[in-house]
Short mmCIF file of C-alpha atoms in Angstrom, two decimals:
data_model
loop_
_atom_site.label_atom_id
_atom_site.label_comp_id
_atom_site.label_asym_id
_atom_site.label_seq_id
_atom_site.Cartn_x
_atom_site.Cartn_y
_atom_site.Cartn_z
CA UNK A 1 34.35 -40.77 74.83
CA UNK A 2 36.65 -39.42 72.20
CA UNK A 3 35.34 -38.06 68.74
CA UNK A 4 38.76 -37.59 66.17
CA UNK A 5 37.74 -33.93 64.90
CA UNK A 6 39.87 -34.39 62.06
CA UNK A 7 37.90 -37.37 60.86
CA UNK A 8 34.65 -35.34 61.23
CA UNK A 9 36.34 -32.94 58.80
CA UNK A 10 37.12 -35.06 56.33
CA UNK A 11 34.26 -36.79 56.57
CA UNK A 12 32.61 -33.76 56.01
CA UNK A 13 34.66 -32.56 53.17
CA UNK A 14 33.54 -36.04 51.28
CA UNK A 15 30.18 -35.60 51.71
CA UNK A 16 29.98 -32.35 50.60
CA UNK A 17 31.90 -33.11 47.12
CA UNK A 18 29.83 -35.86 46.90
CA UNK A 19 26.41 -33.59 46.69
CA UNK A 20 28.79 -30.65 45.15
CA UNK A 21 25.91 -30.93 42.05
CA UNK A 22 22.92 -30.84 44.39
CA UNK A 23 23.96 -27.80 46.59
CA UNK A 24 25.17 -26.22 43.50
CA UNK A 25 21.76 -26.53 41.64
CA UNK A 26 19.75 -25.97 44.80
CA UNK A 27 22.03 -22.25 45.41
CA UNK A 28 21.42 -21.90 41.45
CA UNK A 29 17.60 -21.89 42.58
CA UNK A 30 17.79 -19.35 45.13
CA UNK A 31 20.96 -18.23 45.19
CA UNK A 32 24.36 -17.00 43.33
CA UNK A 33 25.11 -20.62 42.81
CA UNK A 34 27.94 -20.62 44.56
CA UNK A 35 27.59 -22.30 47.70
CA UNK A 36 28.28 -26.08 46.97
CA UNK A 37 32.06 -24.68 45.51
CA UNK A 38 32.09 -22.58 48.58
CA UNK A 39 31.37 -25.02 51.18
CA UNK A 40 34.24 -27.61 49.41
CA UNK A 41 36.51 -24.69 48.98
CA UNK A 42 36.68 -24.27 52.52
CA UNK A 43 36.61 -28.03 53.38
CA UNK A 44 39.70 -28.28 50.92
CA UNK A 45 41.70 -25.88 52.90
CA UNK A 46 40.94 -26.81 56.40
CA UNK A 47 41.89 -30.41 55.23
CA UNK A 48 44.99 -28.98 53.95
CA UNK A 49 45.54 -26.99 57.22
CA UNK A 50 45.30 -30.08 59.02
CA UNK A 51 47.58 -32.21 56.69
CA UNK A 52 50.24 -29.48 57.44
CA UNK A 53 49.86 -28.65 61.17
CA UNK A 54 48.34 -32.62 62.42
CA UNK A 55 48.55 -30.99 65.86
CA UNK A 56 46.56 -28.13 65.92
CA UNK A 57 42.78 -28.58 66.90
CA UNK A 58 40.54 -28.99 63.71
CA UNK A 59 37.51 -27.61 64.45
CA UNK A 60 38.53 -24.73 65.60
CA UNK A 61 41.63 -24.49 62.07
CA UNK A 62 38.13 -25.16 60.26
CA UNK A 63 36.71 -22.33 61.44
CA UNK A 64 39.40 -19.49 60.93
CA UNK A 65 39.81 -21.20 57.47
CA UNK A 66 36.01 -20.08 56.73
CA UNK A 67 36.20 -16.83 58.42
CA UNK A 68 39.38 -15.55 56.76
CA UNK A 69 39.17 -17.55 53.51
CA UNK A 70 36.06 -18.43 52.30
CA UNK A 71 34.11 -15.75 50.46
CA UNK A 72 30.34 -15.83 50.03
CA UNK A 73 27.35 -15.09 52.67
CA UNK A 74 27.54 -18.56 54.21
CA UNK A 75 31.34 -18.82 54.55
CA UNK A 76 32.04 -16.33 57.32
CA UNK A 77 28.64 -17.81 59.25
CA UNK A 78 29.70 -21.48 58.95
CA UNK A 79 33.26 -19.83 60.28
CA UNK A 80 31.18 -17.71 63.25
CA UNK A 81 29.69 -21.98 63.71
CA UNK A 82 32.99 -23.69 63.62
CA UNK A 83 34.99 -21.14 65.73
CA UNK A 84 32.10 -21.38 68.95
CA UNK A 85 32.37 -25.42 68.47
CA UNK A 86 35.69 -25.21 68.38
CA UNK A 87 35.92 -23.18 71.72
CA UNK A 88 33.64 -25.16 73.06
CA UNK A 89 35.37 -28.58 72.48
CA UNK A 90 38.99 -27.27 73.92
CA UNK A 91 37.20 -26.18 77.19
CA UNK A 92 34.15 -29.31 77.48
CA UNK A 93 34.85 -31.71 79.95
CA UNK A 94 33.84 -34.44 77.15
CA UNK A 95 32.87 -33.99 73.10
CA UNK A 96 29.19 -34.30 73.66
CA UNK A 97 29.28 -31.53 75.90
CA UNK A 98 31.55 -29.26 73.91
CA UNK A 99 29.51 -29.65 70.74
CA UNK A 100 25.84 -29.16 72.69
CA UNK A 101 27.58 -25.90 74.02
CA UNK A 102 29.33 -25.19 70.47
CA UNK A 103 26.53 -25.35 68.62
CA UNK A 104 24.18 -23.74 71.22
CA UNK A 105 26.69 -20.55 71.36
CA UNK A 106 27.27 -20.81 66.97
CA UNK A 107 23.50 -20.67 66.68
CA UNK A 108 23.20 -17.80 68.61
CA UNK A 109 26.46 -15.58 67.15
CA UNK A 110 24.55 -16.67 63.54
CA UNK A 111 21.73 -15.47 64.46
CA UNK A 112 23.09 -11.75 65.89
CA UNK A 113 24.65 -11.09 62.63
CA UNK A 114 21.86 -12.64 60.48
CA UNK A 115 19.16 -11.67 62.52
CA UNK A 116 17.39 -14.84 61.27
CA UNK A 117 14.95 -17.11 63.12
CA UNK A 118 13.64 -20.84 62.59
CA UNK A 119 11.25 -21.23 59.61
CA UNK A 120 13.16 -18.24 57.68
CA UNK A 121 14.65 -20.81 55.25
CA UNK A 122 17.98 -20.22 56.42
CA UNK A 123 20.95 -22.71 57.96
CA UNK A 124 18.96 -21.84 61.91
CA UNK A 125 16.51 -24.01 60.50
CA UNK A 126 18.88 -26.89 60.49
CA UNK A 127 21.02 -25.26 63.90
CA UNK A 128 17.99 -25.21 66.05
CA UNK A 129 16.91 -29.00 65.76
CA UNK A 130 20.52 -29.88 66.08
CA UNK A 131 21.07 -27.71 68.75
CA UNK A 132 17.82 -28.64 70.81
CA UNK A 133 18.46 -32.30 70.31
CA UNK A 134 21.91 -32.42 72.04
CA UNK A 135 20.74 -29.93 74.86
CA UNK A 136 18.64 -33.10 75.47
CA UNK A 137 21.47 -35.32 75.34
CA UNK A 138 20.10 -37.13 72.41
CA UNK A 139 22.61 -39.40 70.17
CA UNK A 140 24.39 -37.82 67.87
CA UNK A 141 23.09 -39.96 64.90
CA UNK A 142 19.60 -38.05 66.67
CA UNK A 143 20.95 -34.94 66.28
CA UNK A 144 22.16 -35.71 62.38
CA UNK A 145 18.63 -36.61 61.85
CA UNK A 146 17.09 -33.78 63.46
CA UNK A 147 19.48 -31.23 61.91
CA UNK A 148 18.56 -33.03 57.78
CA UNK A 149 14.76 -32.96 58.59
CA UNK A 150 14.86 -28.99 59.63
CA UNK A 151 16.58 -28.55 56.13
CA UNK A 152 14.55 -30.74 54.27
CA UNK A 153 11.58 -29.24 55.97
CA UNK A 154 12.69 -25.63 54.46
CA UNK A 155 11.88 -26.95 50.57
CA UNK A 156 7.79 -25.93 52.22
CA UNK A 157 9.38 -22.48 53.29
CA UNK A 158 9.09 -19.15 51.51
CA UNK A 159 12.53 -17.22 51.99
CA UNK A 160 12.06 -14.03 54.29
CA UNK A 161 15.99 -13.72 54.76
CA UNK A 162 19.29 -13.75 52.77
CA UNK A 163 18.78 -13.74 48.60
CA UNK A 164 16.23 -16.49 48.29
CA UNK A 165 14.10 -13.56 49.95
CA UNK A 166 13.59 -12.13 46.70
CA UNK A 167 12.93 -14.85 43.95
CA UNK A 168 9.83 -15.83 45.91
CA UNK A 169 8.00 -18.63 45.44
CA UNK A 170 10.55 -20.11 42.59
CA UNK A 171 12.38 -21.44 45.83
CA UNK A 172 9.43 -23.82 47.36
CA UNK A 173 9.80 -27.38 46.55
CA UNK A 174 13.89 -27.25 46.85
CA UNK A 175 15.21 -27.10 50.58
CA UNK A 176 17.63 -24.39 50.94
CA UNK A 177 21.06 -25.30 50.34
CA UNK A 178 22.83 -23.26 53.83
CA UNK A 179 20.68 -25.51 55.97
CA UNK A 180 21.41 -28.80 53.88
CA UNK A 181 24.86 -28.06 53.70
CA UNK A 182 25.16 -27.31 57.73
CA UNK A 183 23.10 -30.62 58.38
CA UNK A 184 25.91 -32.90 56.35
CA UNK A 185 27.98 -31.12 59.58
CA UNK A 186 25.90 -33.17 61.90
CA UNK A 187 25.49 -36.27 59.32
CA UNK A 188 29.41 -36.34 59.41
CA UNK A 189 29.78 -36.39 62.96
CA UNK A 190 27.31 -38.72 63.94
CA UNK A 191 29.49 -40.96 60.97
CA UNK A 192 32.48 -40.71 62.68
CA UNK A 193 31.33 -40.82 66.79
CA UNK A 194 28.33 -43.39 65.80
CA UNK A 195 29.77 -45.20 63.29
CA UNK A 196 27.50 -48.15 63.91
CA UNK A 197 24.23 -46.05 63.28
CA UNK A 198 21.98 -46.12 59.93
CA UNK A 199 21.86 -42.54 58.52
CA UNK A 200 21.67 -43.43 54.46
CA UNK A 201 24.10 -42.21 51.99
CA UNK A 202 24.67 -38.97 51.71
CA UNK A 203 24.03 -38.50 47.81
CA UNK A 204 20.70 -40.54 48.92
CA UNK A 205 19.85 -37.61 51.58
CA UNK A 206 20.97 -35.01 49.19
CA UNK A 207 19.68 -35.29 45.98
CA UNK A 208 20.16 -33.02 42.73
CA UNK A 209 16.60 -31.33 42.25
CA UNK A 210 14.66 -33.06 39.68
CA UNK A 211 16.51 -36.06 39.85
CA UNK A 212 14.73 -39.62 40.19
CA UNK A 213 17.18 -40.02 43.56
#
């Protein structure tokens, strides 16, 4: 089995200019606001990267592109993500094993430096069902699944890490954007490996708070 990381990547950069408004308005909530022209900032120049240097391996250009170039709380931990999947894919016999170990070793460098833990309202609450699921070898479109629900499921979650910690209980209702925006990760990937599976549209799965989507 082969998965085309580049494809994932612009997959992902799509999606997440397609629900630019949503993550935008859901950061506004809890946040600086920031994070949906974070998230396609980064996209932007890894596809870039990639457009330039076709060769090199993507996930792993994706995530030195968010380490050393995105600013923000969530660009240097979807970097810390992206690097460990990236690692993981060059040395995996086979993609599903490089991203169950990738995302299994991301989660855990996240959660050193953020110190954050599943029902926190963070992005682990979307890493942990993702990460479970392919430890037990589930399909990626699964995994996808598994990884929107543990974001969706944070909208019931008061913040006790990162900003959102301190508007209180403004934030319940909305999921938190760092965990929606790492599930479209897992959403993209099961697009591009699965291609054949029903997920839903992403503006569908994403939609701006207080809209009638």
């Amino acid at each position: 089995m082969t998965i085309d990381q580049t494809q994932v990547l612009r997959t992902y950069a799509e999606a997440a200019h397609t629900v630019h408004e949503a993550l935008t308005a859901l950061d506004q909530i809890s946040g600086d606001g920031d994070f949906g022209d974070n998230l396609c900032e980064g996209l932007d120049r890894t596809v870039a990267a990639l457009d330039a240097s076709p060769e090199e391996p993507a996930v792993a250009v994706a995530g030195s592109v968010f380490l050393d170039q995105v600013g923000g709380t969530s660009g240097p931990l979807i970097g810390l993500l992206l690097s460990a999947i990236g690692r993981a894919l060059a040395e995996a016999p086979d993609p599903r094993a490089g991203w169950a170990t990738g995302v299994r070793e991301g989660l855990a460098a996240i959660q050193r430096v953020g110190e954050a833990e599943p029902g926190d309202r963070t992005m682990v609450d979307a890493l942990a069902p993702a990460r479970d699921a392919l430890a037990e070898g589930e399909k990626f479109a699964d995994v996808a699944r598994a990884a929107l629900a543990g974001a969706a499921a944070t909208a019931g979650i008061r913040a006790r890490r990162g900003r959102a910690s301190y508007v209180g209980d403004r934030v319940l209702g909305a999921p938190d954007p760092g965990a929606t925006g790492v599930a479209l990760l897992f959403w993209s990937l099961a697009r591009v490996a699965e291609p054949e599976a029903v997920l839903g549209e992403v503006g569908e799965l994403v939609p701006v708070p207080g809209s009638s989507a």
